[in-house]
XYZ file of C-alpha atoms in Angstrom:
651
model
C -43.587 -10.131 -29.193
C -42.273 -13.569 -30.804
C -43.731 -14.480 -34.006
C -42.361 -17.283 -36.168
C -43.898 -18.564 -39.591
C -43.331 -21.388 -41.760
C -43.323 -19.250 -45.163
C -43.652 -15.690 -45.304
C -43.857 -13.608 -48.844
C -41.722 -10.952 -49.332
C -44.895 -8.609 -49.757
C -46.491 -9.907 -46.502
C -43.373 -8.844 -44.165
C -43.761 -5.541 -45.904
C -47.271 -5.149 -45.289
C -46.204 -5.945 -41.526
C -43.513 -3.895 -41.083
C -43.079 -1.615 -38.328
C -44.339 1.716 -38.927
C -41.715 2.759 -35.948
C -38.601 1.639 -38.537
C -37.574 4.081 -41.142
C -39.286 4.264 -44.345
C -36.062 4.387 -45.684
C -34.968 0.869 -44.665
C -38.376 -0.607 -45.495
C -38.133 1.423 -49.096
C -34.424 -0.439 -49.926
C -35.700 -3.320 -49.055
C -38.460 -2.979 -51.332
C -36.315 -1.788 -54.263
C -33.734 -4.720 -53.910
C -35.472 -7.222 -52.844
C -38.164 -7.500 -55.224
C -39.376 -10.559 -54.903
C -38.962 -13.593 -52.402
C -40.362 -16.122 -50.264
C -39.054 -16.483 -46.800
C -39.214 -19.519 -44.949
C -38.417 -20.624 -41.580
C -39.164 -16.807 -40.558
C -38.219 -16.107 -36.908
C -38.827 -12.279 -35.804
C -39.332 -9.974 -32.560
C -40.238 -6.843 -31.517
C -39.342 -5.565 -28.188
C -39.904 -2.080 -26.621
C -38.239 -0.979 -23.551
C -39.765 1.815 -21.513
C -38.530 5.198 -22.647
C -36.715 3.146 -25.377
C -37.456 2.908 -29.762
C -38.827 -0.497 -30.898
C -35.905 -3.097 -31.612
C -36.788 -5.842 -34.041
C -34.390 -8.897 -35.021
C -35.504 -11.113 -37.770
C -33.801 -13.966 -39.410
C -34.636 -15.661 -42.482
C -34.480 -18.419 -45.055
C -35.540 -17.275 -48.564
C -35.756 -18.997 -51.641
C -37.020 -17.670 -55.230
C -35.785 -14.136 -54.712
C -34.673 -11.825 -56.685
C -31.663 -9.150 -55.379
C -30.564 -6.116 -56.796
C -26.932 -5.929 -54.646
C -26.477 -2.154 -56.870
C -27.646 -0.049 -59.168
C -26.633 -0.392 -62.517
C -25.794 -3.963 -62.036
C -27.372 -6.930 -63.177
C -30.321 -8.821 -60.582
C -29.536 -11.596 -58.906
C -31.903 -14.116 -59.873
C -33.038 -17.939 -58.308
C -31.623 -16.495 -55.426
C -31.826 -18.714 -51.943
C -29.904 -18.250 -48.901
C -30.342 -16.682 -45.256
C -30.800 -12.943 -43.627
C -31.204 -10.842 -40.757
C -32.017 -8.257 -39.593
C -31.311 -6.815 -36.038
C -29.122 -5.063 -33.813
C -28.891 -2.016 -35.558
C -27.590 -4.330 -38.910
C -28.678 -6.183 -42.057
C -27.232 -8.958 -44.266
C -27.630 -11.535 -46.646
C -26.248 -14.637 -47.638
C -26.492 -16.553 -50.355
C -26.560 -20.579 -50.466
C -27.375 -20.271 -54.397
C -28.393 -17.715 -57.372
C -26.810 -15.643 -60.079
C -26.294 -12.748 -62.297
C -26.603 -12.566 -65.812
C -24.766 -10.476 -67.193
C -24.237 -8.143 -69.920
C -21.940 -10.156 -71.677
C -20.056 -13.476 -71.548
C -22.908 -15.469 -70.247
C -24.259 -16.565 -66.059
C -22.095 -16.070 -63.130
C -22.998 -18.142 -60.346
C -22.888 -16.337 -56.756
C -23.173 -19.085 -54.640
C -21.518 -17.773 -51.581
C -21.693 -13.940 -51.718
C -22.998 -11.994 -49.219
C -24.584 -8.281 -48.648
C -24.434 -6.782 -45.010
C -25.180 -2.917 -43.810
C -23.042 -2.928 -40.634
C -25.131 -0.341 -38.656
C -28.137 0.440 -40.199
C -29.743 3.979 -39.798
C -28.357 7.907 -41.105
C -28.458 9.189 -44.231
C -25.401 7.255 -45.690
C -24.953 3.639 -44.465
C -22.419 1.499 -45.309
C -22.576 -1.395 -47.314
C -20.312 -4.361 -47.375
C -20.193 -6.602 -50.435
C -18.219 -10.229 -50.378
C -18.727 -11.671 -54.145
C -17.617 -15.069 -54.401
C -18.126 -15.651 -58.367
C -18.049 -18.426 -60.881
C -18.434 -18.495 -64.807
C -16.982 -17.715 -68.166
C -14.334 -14.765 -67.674
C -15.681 -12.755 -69.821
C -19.186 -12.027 -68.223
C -16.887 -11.678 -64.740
C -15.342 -8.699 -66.347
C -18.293 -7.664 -67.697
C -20.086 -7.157 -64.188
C -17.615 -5.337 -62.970
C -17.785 -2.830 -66.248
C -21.102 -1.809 -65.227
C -21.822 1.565 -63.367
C -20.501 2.595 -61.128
C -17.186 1.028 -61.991
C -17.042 0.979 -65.394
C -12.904 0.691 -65.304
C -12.416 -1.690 -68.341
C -14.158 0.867 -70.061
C -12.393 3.636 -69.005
C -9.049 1.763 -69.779
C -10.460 0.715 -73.187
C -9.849 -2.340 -72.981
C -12.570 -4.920 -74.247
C -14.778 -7.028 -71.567
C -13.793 -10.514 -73.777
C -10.091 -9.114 -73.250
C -9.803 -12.789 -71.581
C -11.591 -15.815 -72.237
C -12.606 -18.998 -70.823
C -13.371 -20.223 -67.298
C -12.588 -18.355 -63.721
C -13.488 -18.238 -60.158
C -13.279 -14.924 -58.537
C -13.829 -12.926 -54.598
C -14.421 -9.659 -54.507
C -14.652 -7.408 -51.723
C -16.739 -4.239 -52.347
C -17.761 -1.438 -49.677
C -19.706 1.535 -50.485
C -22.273 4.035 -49.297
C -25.872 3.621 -50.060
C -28.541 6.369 -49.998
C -27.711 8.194 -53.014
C -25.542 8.028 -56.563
C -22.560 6.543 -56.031
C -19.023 7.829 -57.046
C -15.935 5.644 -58.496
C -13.654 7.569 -55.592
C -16.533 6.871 -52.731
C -15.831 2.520 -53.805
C -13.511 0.511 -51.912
C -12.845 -2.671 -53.839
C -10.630 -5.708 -54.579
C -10.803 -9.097 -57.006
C -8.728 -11.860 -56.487
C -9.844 -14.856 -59.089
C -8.169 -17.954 -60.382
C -8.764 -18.549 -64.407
C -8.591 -22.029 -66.331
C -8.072 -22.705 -69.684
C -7.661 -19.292 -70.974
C -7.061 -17.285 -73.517
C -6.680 -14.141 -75.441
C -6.114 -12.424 -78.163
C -6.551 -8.636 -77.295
C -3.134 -8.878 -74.862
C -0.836 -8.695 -77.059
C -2.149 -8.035 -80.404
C -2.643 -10.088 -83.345
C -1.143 -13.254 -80.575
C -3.203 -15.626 -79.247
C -1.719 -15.908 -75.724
C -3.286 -19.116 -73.713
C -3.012 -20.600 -70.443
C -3.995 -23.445 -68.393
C -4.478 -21.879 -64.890
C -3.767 -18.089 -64.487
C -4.374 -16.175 -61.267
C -5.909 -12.657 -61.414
C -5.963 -9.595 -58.471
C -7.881 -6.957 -59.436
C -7.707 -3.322 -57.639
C -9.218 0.333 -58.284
C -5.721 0.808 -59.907
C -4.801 -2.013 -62.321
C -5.744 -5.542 -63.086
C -2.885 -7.765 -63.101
C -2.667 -11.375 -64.223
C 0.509 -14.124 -63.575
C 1.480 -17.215 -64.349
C 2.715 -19.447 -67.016
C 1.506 -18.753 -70.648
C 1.829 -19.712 -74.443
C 2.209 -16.711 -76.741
C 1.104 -18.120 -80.458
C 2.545 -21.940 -78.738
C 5.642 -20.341 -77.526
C 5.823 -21.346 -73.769
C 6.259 -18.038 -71.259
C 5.782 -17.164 -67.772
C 4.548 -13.909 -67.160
C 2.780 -10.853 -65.660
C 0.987 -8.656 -67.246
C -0.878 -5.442 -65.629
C -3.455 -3.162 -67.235
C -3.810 0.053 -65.370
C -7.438 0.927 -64.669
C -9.266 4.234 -63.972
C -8.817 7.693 -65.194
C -5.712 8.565 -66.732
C -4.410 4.834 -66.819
C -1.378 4.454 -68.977
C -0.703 1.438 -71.095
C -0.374 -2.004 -70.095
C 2.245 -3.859 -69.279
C 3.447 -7.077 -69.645
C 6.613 -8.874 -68.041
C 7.788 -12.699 -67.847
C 10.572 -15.012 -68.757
C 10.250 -16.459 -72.193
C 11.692 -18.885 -74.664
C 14.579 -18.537 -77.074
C 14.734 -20.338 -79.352
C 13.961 -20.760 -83.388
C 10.137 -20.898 -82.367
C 10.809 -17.559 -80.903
C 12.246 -16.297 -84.485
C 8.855 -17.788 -86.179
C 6.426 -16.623 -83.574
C 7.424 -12.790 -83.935
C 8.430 -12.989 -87.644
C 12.416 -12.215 -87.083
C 13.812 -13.828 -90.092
C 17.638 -14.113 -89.449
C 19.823 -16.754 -91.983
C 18.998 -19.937 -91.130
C 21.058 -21.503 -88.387
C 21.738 -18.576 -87.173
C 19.987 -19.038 -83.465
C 19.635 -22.872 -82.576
C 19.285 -24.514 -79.000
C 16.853 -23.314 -75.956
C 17.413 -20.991 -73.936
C 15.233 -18.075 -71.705
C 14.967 -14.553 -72.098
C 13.469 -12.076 -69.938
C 10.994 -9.632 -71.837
C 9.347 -6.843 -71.007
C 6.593 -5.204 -73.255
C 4.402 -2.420 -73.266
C 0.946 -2.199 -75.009
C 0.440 1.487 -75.418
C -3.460 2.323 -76.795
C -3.665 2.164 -80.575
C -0.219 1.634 -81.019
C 2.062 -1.386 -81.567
C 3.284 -3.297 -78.592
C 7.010 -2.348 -77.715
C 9.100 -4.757 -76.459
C 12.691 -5.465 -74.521
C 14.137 -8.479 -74.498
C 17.506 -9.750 -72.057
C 19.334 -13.183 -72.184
C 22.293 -14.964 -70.773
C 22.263 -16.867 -74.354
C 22.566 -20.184 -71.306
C 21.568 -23.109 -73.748
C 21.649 -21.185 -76.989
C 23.515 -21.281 -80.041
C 23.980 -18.211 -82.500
C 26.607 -17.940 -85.577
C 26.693 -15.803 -88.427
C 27.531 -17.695 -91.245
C 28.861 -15.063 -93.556
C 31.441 -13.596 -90.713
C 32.616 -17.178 -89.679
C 31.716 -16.772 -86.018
C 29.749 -18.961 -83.758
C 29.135 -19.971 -80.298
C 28.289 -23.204 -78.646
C 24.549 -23.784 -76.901
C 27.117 -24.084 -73.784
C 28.276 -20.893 -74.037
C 26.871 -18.305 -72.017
C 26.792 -14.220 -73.064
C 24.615 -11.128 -73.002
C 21.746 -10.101 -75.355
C 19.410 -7.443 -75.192
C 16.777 -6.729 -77.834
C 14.571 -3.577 -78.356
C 11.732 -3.270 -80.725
C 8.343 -3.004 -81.710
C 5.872 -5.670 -82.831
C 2.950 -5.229 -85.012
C 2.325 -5.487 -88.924
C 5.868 -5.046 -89.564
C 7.487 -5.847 -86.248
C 11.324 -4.090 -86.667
C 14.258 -4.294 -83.605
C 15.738 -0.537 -82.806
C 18.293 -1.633 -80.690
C 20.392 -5.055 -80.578
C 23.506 -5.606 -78.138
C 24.780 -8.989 -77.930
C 28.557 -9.583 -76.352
C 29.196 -13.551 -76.581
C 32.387 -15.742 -77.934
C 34.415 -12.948 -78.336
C 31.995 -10.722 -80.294
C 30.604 -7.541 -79.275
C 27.817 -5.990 -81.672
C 25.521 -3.158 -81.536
C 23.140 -2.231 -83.906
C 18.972 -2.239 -85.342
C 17.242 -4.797 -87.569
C 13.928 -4.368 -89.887
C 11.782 -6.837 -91.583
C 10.166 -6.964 -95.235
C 6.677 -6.657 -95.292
C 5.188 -10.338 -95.546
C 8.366 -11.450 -93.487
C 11.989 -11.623 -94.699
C 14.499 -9.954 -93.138
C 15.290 -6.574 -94.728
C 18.368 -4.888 -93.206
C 20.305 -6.055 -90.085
C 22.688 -2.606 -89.323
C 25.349 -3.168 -87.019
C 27.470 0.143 -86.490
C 29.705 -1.372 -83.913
C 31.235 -4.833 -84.618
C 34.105 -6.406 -83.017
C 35.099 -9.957 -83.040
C 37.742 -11.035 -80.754
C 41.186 -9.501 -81.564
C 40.709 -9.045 -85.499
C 37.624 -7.543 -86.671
C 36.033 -4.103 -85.267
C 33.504 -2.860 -87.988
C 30.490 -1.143 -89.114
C 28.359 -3.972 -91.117
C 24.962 -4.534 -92.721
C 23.214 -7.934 -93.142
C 21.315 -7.207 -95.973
C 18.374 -9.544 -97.053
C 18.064 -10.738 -100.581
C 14.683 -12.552 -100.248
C 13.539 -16.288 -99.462
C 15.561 -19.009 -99.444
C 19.091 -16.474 -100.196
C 22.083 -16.204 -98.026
C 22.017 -12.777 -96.702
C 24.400 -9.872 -98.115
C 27.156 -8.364 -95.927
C 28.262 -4.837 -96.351
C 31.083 -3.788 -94.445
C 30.966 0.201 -94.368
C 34.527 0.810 -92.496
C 36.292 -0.256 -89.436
C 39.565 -2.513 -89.873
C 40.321 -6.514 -90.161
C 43.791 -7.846 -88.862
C 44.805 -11.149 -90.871
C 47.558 -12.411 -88.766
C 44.727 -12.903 -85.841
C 41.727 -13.032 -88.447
C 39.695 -16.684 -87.665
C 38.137 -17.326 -91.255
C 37.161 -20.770 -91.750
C 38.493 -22.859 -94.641
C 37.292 -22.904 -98.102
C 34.698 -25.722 -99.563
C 31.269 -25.201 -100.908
C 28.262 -23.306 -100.018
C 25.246 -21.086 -101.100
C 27.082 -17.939 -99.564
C 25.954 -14.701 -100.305
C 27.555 -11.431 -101.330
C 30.323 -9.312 -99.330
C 30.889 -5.681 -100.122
C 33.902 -4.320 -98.433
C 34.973 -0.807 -97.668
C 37.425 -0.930 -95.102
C 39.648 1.886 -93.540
C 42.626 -1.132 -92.823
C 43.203 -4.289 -93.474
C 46.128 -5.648 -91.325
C 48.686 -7.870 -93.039
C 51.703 -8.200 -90.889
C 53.164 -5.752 -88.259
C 54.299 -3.720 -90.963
C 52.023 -4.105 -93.636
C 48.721 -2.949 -94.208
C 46.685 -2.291 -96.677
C 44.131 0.972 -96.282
C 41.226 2.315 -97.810
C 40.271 -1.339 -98.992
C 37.380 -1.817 -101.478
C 36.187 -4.945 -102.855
C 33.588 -7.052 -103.542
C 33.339 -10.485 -102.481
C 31.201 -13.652 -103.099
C 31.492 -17.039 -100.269
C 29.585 -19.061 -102.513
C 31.749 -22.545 -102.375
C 33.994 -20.087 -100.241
C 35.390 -16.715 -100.086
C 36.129 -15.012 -103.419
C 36.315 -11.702 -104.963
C 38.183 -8.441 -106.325
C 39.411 -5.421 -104.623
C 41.561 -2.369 -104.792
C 43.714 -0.618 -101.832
C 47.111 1.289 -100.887
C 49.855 -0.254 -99.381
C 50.164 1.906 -95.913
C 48.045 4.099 -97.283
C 50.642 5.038 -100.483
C 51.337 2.241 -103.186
C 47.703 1.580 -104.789
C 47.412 -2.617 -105.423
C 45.016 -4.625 -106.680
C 43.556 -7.831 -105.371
C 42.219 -11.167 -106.695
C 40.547 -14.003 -103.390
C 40.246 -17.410 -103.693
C 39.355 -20.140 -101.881
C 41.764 -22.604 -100.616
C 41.952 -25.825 -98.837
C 43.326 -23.956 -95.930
C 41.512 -20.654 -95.896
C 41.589 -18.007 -98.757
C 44.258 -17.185 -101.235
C 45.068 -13.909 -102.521
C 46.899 -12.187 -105.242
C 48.096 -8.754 -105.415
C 49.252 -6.984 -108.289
C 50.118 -3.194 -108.532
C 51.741 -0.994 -110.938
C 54.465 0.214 -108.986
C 56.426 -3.079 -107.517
C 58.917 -0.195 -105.656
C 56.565 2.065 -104.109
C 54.593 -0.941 -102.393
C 58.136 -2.059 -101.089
C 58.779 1.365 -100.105
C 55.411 1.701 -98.237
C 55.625 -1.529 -96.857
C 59.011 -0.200 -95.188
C 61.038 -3.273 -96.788
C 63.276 -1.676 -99.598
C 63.194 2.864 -99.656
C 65.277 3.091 -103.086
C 63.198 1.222 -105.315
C 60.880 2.587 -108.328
C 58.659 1.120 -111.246
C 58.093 -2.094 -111.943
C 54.723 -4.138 -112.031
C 54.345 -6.502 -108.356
C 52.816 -9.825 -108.930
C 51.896 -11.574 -105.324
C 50.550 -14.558 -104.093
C 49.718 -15.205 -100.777
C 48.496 -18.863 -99.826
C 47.357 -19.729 -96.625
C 48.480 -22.920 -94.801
C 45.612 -23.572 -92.071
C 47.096 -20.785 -88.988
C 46.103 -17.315 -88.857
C 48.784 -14.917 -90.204
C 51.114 -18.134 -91.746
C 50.991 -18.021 -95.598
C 53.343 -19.564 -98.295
C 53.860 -17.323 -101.369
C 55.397 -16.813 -104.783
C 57.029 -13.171 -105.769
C 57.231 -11.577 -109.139
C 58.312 -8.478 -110.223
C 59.487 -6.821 -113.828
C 61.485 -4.361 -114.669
C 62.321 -2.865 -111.038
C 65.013 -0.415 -110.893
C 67.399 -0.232 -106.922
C 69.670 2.192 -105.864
C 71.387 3.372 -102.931
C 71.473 -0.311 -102.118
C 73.642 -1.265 -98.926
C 73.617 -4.385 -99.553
C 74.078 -5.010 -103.078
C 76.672 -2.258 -103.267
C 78.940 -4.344 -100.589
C 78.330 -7.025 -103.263
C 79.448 -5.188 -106.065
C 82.399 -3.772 -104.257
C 83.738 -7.127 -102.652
C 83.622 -8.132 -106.411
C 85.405 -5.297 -107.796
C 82.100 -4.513 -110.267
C 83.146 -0.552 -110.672
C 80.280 0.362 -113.622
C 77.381 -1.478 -111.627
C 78.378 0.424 -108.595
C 77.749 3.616 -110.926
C 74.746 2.446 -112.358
C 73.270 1.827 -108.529
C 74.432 4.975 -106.971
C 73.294 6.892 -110.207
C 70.015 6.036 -111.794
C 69.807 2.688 -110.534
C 70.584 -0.618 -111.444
C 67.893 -2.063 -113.286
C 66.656 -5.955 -112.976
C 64.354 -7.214 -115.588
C 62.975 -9.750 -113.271
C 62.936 -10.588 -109.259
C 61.108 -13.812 -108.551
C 60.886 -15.956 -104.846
C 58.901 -18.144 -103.379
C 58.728 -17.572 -99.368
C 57.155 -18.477 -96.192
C 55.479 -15.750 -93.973
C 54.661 -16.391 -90.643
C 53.339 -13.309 -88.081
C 57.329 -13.137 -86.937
C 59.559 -14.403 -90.238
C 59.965 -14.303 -94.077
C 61.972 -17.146 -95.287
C 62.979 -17.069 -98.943
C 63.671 -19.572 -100.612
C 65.414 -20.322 -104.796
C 64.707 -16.179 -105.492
C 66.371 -14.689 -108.405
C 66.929 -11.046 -109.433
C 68.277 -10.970 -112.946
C 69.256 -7.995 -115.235
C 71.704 -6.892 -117.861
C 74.343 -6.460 -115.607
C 73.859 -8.441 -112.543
C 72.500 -11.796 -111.475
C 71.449 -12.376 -107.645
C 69.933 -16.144 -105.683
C 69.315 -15.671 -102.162
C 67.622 -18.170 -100.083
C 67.238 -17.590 -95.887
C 65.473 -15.556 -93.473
C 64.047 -12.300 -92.072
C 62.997 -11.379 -89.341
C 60.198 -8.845 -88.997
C 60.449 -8.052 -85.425
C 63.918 -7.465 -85.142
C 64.907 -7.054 -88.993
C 68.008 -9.050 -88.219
C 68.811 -10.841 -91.998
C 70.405 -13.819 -91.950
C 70.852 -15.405 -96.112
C 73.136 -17.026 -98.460
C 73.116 -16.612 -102.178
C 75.578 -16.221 -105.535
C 76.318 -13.216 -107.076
C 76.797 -13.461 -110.953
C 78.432 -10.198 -112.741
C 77.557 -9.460 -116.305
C 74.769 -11.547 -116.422
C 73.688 -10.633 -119.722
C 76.644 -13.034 -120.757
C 77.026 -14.917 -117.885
C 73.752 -16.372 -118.094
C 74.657 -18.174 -121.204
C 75.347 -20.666 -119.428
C 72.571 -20.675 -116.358
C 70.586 -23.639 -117.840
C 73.066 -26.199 -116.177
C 72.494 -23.988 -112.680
C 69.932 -21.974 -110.563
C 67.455 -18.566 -111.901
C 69.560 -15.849 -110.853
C 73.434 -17.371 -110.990
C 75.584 -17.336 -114.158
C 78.254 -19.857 -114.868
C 80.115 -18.130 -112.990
C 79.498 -16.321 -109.401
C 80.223 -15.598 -106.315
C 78.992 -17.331 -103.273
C 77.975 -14.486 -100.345
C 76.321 -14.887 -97.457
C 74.269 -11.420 -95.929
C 73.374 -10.693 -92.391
C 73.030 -7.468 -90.439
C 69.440 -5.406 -90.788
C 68.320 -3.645 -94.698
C 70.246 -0.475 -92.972
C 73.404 -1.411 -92.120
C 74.287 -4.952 -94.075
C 76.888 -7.274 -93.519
C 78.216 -8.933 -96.591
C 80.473 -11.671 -96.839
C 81.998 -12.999 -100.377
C 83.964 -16.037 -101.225
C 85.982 -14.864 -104.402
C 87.380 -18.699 -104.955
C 83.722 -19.606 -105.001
C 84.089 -18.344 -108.976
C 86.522 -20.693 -109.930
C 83.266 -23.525 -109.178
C 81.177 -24.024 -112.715
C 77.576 -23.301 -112.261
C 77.191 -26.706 -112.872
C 78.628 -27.869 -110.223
C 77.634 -25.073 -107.324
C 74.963 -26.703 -105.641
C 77.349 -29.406 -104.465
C 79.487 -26.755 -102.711
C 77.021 -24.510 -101.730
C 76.325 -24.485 -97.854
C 72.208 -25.215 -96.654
C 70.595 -21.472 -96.449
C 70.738 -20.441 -92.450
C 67.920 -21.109 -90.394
């Protein structure tokens, strides 16, 4: 039998149908397809002896309306083609659409709904969804029963919007309720002009064209992105059904002072210029603040810290990696960065409103001259952060401090274990408290080798920073600092100026009322002279000097002295020459003056230090073991006329 018909109601084919066919096909059809009108109807029925009824029918239909599942939305102004035969049943459609719950009309143009074999108690369905619309009612469709896996992720339906194009492929059993396990089903969908704000909250993240894959066990969407106008490219994947952790999200981002403003890190101005990429990787756990890594090669980015002197070029290239968590008050856990020489470790947190509260570095190291514990401390908008160095030690003869000059510096509290002034010298258990407004200033208090307590005055200086150190007890800092054992009292009056090179400073000495004994040197002195009582007074209580002044030149290897005096009651000393602090060779030249307290009636018309008359010596050898040489006829010169015999110092 061959029947064909121009247009055919939905309700007519019914009342037609075949009472040999299943009710149960003839009942879905009824329950989906609840209305249409079917043009262009071809069908026919053939019976074979001994053999069911076979039917094939195809169709055009217009004006239907198709219920593809229960629990979802009808499919409405539907038009397309079907058939029916062979054991099998599908539909396409050339036009129609869902409304659905949320976000607006999704067109379906070009879905189709086939039962491979039809017959049995469970048939399989096959579902190809090709789907158009705003984003938002896409998601929403597929939150409806019997998926429901936005839901069960809680995550929003509007977690995305603006404009996409999606295929899905669904299969499933019909015949009876429907389980999420018994669904077989995958999205793939391209979005345009997106955007969001429930990805990463409290950021609007936007894109121009993103592309979307959607499985039973995540949705996951790629490709490049602005995160509050900071350009990204990334990847971020929400895990779907029961049990589904947190989402994640993962890119390459930029670095750059937009990056500092987007996420509310306020570090000192300057301190991060250029632009550069990071990679980040962030984690959006449910009702809970996003948590966030960050890595970077620092390729194309500058960073300094004003207050420590240290920068590096945007050509320099390095390693940072950030940890932290973003929210209300977004705060950084963990910070590593190893670049120009520096090496840091340590946490950051913000001020409520913005502001940067407390940067905590326990590990510091800078080159060959710094390794400390600091804190970057904020003091509010528009002011120069606050360094407070809580221990570690600072070597001077490598130390890279720039050179003095103005500036809106903040504050420096120091408390370190050693401060490194030459191979010999240090000072320990440092505490001062510093300002580099218009440069580096400040007080501070230490031992000398961790014995003579000193005290400290900083300047700024064309060159660098100029210090003076004062103590109570000018012999025990020369006995701590290894340079004279037999010395006691006196008051130490230092000045240390720098002349552009680490470790190279020119200098002025001054010390009252210093008492030496045991003195190898200035007992060969006394005893190439023939000065019997001094000799007593040294190897007894000590010979006393009222004052010792030099000026001097120290450079990392030598101390060259130059016009010092040491003047007492008894004896007068001028040395000018050198030291060396490696080898503690001495190599000087001088005049020795012998009752001084006369003698130096007459030093006016010569140099501090030499009476009218004295003797001209010269002094090599090492502080130990001295050798002295003294020219006696060198008395018999006025001091008047000594510095036209005297020989240049030895260099």
């Amino acid at each position: 039998l061959d029947a064909r018909s121009a247009r055919l109601s939905r309700d007519r084919l019914l009342a037609y149908w075949p009472e040999a066919f299943k009710p149960r096909t003839r009942d879905w059809i009824a329950g989906h397809i609840p209305q249409a009108v079917l043009r262009d109807v071809t069908a026919s029925l053939r019976r074979a002896p001994g053999q069911k009824p076979q039917i094939a029918l195809t169709q055009s239909f217009e004006e239907a309306v198709i219920r593809p599942l229960d629990g979802l939305p009808a499919i409405t102004q539907a038009a397309g083609h079907g058939s029916l035969g062979g054991g099998s049943f599908s539909v396409s459609l050339t036009q129609g659409g869902a409304e659905a719950p949320m976000g607006g009309r999704v067109d379906l143009a070009g879905s189709s709904f086939t039962i491979p074999v039809l017959g049995g108690p469970r048939p399989d369905a096959r579902i190809a969804i090709e789907a158009a619309g705003p984003v938002t009612a896409m998601l929403s469709l597929i939150d409806q029963p019997p998926f429901r896996f936005l839901h069960k992720a809680s995550q929003p339906v509007d977690l995305i919007q603006g404009r996409g194009q999606a295929s899905a492929e669904i299969g499933l059993p019909l015949g009876g309720p429907v389980t999420p396990e018994e669904v077989a089903w995958s999205v793939e969908a391209r979005l345009d002009e997106v955007h969001s704000t429930a990805i990463v909250p409290g950021r609007r993240v936007a894109a121009r064209r993103l592309a979307v894959t959607v499985e039973p066990g995540a949705l996951e969407v790629a490709g490049p992105v602005t995160i509050d106008g900071l350009p990204a490219d990334v990847r971020f994947v929400q895990p779907l059904g029961k049990g589904a952790g947190a989402a994640r999200l993962a890119g390459t981002m930029e670095l750059s002072p937009r990056f500092l403003d987007t996420f509310g890190i306020a570090l000192p101005e300057g301190s991060l210029t250029g632009r550069g990429q990071g990679r980040v990787a962030m984690r959006l756990p449910k009702g809970a603040p996003p948590q966030v890594t960050l890595t970077s090669e620092l390729a194309g980015i500058g960073l300094s810290i004003p207050a420590l002197g240290w920068s590096v070029a945007q050509g320099t290239t390095g390693r940072l990696e950030v940890e932290g968590v973003l929210g209300d008050l977004p705060h950084v856990d963990r910070i590593a960065l190893d670049a120009g020489g520096l090496s840091a470790r340590g946490a950051l947190t913000l001020r409520p409103g913005g502001g940067l509260e407390r940067a905590s570095f326990s590990q510091l190291r800078l080159s060959d001259w710094l390794d400390v514990a600091v804190d970057l401390v904020g003091r509010g908008p528009g002011e120069t952060v606050g360094v407070e160095i809580t221990g570690g030690a600072l070597d001077l003869r490598r130390a890279g401090f720039g050179k003095g000059g103005g500036g809106e510096g903040g504050p420096i509290a120091l408390a370190l274990d050693r401060l490194r002034v030459t191979d010999a010298v240090a000072l320990t258990d440092l505490r001062g408290d510093f300002s580099t407004r218009g440069g580096f200033s400040g007080r501070f208090d230490a031992r000398v080798n961790g014995e003579a307590p000193v005290s400290g005055l900083v300047v700024p200086d064309t060159d660098g920073t100029a210090v003076r150190i004062t103590g109570p007890d000018a012999g025990a800092v020369l006995r701590a600092a290894g340079l004279y054992g037999t010395a006691t009292g006196g008051a130490l009056d230092l000045t240390l100026l720098p002349e552009g090179r680490p470790g190279h400073y020119g200098g002025t000495l001054d010390m009252a009322g210093l008492r030496v004994r045991d003195a190898p040197a200035v007992a060969q002195l006394l005893d190439a002279i023939s000065v019997v009582g001094l000799l007593q007074q040294l190897d007894g209580k000590g010979l006393a000097f009222d004052r010792i002044r030099a000026g001097f030149r120290l450079t990392p290897e030598t101390l060259n002295i130059a016009r010092a005096s040491a003047t007492g009651p008894g004896l007068g000393i001028s040395l000018d020459g050198r030291y060396s602090l490696a080898s503690r060779r001495m190599a000087f030249t001088g005049v020795v003056s012998p009752f001084y307290l006369v003698n130096s009636l007459g030093s006016f018309l010569t140099r501090p230090g030499e009476g009218l008359i004295g003797f001209n010596y010269t002094l090599g050898g090492t502080p130990e073991d001295p050798e002295v040489s003294v020219n006696p006829l060198s008395a018999l010169t006025p001091g008047m006329f000594r510095e036209i015999f005297r020989r240049p110092p030895p260099t």
